[in-house]
mmCIF file of C-alpha atoms in Angstrom:
data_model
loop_
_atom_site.group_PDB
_atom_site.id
_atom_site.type_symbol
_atom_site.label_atom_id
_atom_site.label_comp_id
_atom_site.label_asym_id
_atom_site.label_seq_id
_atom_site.Cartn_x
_atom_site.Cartn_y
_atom_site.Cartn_z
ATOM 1 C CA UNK A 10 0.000 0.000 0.000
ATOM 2 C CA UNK A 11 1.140 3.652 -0.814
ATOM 3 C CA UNK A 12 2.928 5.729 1.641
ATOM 4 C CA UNK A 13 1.219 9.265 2.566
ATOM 5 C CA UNK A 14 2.868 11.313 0.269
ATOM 6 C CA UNK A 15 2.360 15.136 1.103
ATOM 7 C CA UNK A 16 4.096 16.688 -1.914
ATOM 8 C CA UNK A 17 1.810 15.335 -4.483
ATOM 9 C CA UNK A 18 -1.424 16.700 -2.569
ATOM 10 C CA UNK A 19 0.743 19.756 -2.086
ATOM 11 C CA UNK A 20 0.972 20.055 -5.931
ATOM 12 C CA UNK A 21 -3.013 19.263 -6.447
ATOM 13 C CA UNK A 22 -3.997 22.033 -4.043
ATOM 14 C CA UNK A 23 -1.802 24.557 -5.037
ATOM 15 C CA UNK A 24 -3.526 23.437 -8.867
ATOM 16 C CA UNK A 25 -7.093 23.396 -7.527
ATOM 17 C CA UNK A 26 -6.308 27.099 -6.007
ATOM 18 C CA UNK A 27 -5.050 27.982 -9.294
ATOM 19 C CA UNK A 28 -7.910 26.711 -11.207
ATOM 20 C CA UNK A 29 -10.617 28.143 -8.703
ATOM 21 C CA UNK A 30 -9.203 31.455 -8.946
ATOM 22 C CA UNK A 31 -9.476 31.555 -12.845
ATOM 23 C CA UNK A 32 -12.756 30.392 -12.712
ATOM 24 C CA UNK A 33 -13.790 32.737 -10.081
ATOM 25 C CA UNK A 34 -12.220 35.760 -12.274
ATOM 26 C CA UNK A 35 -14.129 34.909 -15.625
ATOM 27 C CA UNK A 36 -16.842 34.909 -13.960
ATOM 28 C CA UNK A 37 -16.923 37.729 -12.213
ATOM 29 C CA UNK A 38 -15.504 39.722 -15.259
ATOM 30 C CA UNK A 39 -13.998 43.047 -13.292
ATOM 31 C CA UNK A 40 -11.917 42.211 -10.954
ATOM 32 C CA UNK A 41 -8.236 40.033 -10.226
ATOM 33 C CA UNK A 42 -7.302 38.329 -7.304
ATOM 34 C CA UNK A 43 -4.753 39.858 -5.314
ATOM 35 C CA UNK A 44 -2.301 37.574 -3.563
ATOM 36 C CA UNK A 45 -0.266 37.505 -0.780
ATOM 37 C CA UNK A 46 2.312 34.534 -0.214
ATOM 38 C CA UNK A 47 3.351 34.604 3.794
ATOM 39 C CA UNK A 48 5.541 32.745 6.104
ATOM 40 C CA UNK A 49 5.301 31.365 9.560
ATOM 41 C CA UNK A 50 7.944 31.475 11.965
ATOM 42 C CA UNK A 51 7.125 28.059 13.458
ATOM 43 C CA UNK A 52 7.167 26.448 10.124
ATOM 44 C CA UNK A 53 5.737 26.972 6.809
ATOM 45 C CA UNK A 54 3.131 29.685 5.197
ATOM 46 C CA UNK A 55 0.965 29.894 2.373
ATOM 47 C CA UNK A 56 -0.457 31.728 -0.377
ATOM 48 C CA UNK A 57 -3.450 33.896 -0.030
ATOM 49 C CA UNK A 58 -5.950 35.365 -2.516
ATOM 50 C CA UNK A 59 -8.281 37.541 -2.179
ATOM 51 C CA UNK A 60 -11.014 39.345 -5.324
ATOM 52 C CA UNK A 61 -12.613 42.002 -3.646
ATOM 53 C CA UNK A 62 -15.541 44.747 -5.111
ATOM 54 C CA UNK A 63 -16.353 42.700 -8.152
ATOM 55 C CA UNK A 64 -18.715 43.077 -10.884
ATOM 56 C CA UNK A 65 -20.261 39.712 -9.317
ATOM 57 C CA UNK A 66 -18.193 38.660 -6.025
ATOM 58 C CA UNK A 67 -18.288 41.422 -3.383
ATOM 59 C CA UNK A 68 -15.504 39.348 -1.572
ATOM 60 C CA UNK A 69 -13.881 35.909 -2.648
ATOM 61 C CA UNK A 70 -10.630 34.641 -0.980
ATOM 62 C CA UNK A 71 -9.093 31.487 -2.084
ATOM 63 C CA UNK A 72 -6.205 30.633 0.007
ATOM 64 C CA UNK A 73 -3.361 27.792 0.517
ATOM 65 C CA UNK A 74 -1.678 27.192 3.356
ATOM 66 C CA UNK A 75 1.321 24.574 4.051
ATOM 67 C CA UNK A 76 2.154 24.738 7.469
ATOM 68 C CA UNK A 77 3.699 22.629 10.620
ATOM 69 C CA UNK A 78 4.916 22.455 13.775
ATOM 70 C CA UNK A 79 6.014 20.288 16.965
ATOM 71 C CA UNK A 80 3.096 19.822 18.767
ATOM 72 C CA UNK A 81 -0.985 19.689 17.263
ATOM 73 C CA UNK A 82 -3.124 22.498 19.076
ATOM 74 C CA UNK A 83 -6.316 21.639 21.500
ATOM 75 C CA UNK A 84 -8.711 22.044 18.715
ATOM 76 C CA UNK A 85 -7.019 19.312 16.815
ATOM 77 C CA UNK A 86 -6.306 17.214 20.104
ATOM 78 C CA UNK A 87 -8.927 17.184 21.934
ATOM 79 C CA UNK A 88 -10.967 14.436 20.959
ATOM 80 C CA UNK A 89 -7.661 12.288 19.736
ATOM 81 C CA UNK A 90 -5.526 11.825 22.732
ATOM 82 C CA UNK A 91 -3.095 9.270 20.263
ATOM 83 C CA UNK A 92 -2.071 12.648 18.816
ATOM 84 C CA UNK A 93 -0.261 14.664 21.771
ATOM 85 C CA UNK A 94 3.170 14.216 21.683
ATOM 86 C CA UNK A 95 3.286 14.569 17.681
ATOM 87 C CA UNK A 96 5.082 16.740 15.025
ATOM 88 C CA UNK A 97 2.525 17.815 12.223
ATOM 89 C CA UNK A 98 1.630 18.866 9.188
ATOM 90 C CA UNK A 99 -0.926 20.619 7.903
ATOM 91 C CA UNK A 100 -2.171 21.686 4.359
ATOM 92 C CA UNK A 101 -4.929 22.774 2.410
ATOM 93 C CA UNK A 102 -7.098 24.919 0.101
ATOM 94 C CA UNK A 103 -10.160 27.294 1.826
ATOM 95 C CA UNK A 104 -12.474 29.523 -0.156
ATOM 96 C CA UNK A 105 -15.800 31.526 1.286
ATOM 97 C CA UNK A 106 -17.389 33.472 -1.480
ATOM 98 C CA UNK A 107 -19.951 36.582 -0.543
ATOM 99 C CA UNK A 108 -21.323 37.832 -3.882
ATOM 100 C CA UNK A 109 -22.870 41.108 -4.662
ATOM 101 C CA UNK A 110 -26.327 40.146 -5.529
ATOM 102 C CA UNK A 111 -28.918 38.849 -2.910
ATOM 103 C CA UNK A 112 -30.262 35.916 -4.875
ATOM 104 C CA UNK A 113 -26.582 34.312 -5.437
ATOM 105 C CA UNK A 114 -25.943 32.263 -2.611
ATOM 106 C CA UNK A 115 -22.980 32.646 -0.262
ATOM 107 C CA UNK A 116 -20.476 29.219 -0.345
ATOM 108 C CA UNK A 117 -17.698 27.685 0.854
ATOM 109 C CA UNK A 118 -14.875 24.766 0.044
ATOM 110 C CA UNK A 119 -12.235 23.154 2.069
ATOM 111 C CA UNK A 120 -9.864 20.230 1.266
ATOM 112 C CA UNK A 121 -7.428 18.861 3.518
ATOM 113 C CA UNK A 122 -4.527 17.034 4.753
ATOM 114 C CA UNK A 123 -3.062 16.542 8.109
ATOM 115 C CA UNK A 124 0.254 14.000 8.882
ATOM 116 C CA UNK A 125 1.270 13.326 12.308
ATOM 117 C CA UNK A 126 4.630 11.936 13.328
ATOM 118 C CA UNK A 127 6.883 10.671 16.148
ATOM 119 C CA UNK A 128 10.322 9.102 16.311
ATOM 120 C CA UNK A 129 9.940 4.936 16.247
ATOM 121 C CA UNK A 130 5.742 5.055 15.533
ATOM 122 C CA UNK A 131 3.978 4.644 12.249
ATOM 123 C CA UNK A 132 2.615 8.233 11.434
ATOM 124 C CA UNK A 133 -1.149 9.451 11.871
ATOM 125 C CA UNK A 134 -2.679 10.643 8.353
ATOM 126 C CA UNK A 135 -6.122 11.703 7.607
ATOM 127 C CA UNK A 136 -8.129 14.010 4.694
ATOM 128 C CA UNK A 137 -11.224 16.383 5.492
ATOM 129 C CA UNK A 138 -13.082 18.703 4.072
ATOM 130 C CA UNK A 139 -16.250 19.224 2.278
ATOM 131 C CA UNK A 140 -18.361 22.210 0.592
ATOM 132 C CA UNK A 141 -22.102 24.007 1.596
ATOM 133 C CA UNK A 142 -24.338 26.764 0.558
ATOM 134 C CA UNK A 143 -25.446 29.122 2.482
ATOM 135 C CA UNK A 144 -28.168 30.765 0.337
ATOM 136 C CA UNK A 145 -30.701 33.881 1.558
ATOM 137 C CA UNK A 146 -33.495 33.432 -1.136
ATOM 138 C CA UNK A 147 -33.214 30.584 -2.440
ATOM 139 C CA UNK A 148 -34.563 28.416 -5.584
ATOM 140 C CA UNK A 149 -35.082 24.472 -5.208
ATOM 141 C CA UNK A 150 -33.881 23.403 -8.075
ATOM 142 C CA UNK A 151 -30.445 25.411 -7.188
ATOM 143 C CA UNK A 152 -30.401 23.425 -4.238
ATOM 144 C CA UNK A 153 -31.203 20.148 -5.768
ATOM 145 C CA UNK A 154 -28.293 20.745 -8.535
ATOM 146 C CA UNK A 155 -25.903 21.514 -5.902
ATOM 147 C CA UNK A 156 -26.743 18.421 -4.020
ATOM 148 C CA UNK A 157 -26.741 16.408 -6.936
ATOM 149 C CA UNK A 158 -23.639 17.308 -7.756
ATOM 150 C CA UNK A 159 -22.212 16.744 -4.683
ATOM 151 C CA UNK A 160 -23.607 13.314 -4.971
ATOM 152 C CA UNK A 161 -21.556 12.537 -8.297
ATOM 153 C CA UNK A 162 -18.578 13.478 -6.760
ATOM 154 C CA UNK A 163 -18.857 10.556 -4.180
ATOM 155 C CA UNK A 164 -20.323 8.489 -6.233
ATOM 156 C CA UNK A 165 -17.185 8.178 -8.020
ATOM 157 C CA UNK A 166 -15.717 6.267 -5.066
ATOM 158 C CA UNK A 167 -18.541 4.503 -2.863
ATOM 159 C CA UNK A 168 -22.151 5.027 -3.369
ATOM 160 C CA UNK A 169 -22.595 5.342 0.518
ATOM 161 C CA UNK A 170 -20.486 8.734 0.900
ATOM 162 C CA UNK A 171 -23.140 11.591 -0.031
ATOM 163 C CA UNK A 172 -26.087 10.461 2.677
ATOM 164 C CA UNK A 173 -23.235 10.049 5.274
ATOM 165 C CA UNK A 174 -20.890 12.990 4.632
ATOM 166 C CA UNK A 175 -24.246 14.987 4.115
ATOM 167 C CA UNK A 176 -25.591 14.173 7.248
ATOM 168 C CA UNK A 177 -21.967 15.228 9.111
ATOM 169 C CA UNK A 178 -22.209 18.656 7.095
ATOM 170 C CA UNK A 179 -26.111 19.304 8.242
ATOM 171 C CA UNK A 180 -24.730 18.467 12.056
ATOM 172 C CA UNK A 181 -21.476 20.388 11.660
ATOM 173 C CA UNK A 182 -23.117 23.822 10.073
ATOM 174 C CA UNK A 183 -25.645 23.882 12.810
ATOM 175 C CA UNK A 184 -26.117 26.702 15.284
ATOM 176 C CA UNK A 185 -27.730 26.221 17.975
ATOM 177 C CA UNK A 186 -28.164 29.069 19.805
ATOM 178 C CA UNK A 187 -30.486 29.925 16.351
ATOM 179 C CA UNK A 188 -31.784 25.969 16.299
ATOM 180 C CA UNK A 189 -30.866 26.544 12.418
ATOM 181 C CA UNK A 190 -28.382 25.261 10.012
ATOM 182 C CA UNK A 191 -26.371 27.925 8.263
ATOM 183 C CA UNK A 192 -27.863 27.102 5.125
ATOM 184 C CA UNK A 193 -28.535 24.123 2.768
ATOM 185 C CA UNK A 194 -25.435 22.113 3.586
ATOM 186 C CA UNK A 195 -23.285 19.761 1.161
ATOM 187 C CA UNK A 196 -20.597 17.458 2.588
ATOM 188 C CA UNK A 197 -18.304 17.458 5.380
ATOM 189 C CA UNK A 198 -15.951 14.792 6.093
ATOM 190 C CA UNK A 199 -13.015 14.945 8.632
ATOM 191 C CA UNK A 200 -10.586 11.762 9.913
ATOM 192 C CA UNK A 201 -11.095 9.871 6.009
ATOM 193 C CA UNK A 202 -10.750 7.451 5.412
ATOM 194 C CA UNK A 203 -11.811 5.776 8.474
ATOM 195 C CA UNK A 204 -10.167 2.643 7.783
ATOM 196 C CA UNK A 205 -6.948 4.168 6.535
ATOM 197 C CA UNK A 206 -5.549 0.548 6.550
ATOM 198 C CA UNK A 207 -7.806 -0.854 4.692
ATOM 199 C CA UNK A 208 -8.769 1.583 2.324
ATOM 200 C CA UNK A 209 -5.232 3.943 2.360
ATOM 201 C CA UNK A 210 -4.230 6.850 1.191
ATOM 202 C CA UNK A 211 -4.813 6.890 -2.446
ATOM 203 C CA UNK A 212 -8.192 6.116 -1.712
ATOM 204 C CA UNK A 213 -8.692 9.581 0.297
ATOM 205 C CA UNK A 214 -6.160 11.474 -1.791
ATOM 206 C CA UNK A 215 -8.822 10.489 -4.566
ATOM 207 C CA UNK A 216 -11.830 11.701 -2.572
ATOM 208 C CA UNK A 217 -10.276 15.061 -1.860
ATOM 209 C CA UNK A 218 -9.378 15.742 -5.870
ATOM 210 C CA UNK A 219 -13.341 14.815 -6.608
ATOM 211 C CA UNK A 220 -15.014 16.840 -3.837
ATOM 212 C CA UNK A 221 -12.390 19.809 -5.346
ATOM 213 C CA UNK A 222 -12.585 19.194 -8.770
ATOM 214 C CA UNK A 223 -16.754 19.259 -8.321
ATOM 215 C CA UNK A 224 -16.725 22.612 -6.685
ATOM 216 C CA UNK A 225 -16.962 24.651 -9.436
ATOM 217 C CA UNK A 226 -19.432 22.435 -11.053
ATOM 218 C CA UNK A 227 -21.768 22.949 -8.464
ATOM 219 C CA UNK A 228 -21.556 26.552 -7.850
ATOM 220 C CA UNK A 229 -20.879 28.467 -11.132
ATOM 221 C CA UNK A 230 -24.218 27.575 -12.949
ATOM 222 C CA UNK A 231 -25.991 28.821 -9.816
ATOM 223 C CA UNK A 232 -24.463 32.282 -9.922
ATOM 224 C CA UNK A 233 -24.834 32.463 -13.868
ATOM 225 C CA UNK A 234 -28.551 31.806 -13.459
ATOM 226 C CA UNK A 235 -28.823 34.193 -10.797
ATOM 227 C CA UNK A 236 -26.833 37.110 -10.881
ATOM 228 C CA UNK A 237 -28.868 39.060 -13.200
ATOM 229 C CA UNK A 238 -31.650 39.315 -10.906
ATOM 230 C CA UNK A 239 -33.178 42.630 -9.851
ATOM 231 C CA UNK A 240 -33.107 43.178 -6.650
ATOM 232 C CA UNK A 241 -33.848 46.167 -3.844
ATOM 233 C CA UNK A 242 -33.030 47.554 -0.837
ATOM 234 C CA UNK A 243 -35.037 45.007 1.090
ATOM 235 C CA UNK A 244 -33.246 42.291 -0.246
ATOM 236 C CA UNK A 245 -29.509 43.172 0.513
ATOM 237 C CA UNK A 246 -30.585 44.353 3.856
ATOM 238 C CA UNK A 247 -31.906 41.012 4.557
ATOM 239 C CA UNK A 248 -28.714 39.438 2.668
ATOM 240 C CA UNK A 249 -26.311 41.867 5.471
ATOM 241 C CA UNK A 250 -28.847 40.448 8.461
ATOM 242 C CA UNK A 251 -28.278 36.878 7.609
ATOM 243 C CA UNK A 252 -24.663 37.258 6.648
ATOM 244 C CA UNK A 253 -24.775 37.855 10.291
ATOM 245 C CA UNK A 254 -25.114 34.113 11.208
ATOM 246 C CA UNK A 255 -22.309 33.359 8.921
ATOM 247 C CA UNK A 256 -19.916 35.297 11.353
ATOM 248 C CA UNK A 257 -21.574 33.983 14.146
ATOM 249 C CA UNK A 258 -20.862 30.087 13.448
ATOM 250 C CA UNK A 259 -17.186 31.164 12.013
ATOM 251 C CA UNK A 260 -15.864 32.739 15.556
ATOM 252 C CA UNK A 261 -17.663 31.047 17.650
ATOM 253 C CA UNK A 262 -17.986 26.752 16.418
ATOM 254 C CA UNK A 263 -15.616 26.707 13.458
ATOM 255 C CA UNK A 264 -13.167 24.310 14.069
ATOM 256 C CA UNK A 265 -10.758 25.299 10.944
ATOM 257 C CA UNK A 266 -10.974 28.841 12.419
ATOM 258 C CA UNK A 267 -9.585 27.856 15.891
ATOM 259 C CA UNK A 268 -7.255 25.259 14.839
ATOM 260 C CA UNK A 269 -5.528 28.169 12.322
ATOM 261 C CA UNK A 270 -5.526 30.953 15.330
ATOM 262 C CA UNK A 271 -4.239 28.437 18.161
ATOM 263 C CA UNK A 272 -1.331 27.325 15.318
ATOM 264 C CA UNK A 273 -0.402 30.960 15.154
ATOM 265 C CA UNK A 274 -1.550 31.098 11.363
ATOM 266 C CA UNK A 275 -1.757 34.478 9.584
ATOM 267 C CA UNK A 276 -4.887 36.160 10.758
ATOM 268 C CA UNK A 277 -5.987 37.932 7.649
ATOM 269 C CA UNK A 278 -5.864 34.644 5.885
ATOM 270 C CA UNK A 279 -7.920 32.986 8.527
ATOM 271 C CA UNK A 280 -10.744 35.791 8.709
ATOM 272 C CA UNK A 281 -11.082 36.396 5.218
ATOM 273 C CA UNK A 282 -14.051 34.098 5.606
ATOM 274 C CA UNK A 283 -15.710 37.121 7.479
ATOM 275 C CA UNK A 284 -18.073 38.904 4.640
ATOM 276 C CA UNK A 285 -17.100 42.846 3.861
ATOM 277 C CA UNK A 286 -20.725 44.347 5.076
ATOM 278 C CA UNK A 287 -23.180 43.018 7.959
ATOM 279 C CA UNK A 288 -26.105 43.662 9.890
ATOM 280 C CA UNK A 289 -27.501 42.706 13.594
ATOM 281 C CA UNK A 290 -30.974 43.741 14.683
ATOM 282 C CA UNK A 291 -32.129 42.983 17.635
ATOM 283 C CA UNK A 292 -35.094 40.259 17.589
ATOM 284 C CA UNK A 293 -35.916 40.437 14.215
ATOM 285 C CA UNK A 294 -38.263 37.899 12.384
ATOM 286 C CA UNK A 295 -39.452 37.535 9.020
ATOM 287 C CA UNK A 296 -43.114 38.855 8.329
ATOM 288 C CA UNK A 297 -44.669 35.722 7.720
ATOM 289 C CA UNK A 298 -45.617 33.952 4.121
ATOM 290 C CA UNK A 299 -42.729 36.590 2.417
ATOM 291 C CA UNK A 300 -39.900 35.469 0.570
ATOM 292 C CA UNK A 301 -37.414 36.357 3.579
ATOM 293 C CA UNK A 302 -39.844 33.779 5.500
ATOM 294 C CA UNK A 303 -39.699 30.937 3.210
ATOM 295 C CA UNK A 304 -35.990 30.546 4.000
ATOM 296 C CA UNK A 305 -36.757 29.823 7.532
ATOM 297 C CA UNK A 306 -39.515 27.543 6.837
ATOM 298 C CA UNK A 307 -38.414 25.604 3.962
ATOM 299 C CA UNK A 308 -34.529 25.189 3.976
ATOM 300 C CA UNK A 309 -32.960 25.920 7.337
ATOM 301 C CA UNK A 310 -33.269 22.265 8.436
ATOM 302 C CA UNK A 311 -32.087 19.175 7.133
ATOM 303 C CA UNK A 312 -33.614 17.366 4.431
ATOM 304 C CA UNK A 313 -33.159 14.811 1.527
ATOM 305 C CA UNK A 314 -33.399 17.324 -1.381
ATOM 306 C CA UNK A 315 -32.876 14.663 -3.620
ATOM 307 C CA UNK A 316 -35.935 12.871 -3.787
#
């Protein structure tokens, strides 16, 4: 069985970043990405990009990071004791995209890779990652394509992966101080493949390239069917009140976002999740039957949008 072999998903992410981006910028038609390559004095960096005032993406950053250290932080520890003790590494592409218009709905992507080591043990290796969409009005049969494509992606390796990595992304993009999910979820998979011996690591090297190689798939013929829309002031107030929940679940249950501060990662890299404009009101809640209302009662709980 193959060896974990770090450079070779190095050279896939820093590809997928590459081919993101250039996506990302066609689309949107106005504006570049601006990058930023950084260091880390404990080990490592990465390479940051960020489109910002677009003709379509308000804010879009698209970053890699490669980075390691001597010791994993809690957030990574504290439900795997067998990992104290351990040297690590740690890499991986991130994206959050807030577009302009209300009706194109907010996403984001993550891939992966971790490798854990100590002098005279085998090492500890695992993949995670996933993508969901957060959307404020949305359209069913958006939904249903993003699902569905979510579902070929992990179809191309076992026919059980989409109705168990959906179910960990509708319990992982939960808050429940709002008893809501942030939006209409995707996949989320962390510690894959569970039976690394069995199953080893070309087998979740290859899940990772699908789940990134699908992203764009799934989300670009949502914002070409919807970016055109007219909307008001009514709507992109309600799109800066519900961004609100997005910053909410980042800095408060986001694992990714702890486990980059506690490393001592670059901060603007890690935040650039946050969205450029929000609103908070104070007990707010849809009037009810209007389109702000439907979100609430029709997508902001788990379902099977596939039957």
């Amino acid at each position: 069985m193959k060896q974990p072999d770090p450079k070779v998903v190095k050279d896939f992410l820093l590809q997928l970043q590459d081919n993101i981006c250039q996506s990302l910028e066609q689309e949107d038609g106005g504006q570049s990405f601006m990058e930023e390559e950084w260091t880390r004095e404990e080990g490592g960096g990465g390479r940051s990009r960020v489109l910002s005032e677009g003709k379509v993406f308000e804010q879009a950053g698209v970053n890699f990071s490669h980075v390691m250290g001597q010791s994993l932080p809690r957030s990574a520890t504290a439900k795997r004791q067998e990992l104290e003790g351990r040297s690590f590494i740690a890499m991986g592409v991130s994206l959050v995209i807030h577009p302009h218009n209300p009706y194109v709905p907010t996403t984001h992507l993550n891939v992966r890779f971790f490798i854990a080591e100590k002098d005279g043990v085998d090492p500890i290796w695992w993949f995670g990652g996933g993508f969901d969409l957060t959307p404020y009005y949305p359209f069913k049969e958006d939904v249903v394509h993003w699902h569905q494509t979510a579902k070929d992606a992990c179809d191309k390796l076992d026919s059980h992966y989409y109705e168990k990595y959906k179910k960990c992304c509708d319990d992982y993009f939960y808050l429940p101080h709002r008893n809501e999910t942030r939006g209409v979820g995707g996949l989320f998979f962390d510690d894959f493949p569970e039976q690394r011996t069995e199953l080893g690591f070309e087998h979740g090297f290859d899940f990772i390239k699908a789940i990134g190689n699908n992203f764009i798939p799934a989300y670009l013929p949502i914002v070409q069917k919807r970016k055109d829309t007219t909307f008001g002031e009514r709507e992109r107030d309600f799109q800066l009140y519900r961004r609100g929940r997005y910053v909410e679940f980042n800095l408060v249950y986001d694992r990714g976002t702890l486990f980059g501060l506690q490393t001592g990662g670059r901060t603007e890299s890690i935040l650039m999740s946050l969205p450029p404009l929000v609103k908070w009101r104070y007990n707010w809640k849809p009037e009810k039957g209007s389109d702000e209302a439907k979100l609430y009662d029709d997508y902001l709980k788990p379902q099977n949008w596939l039957e």
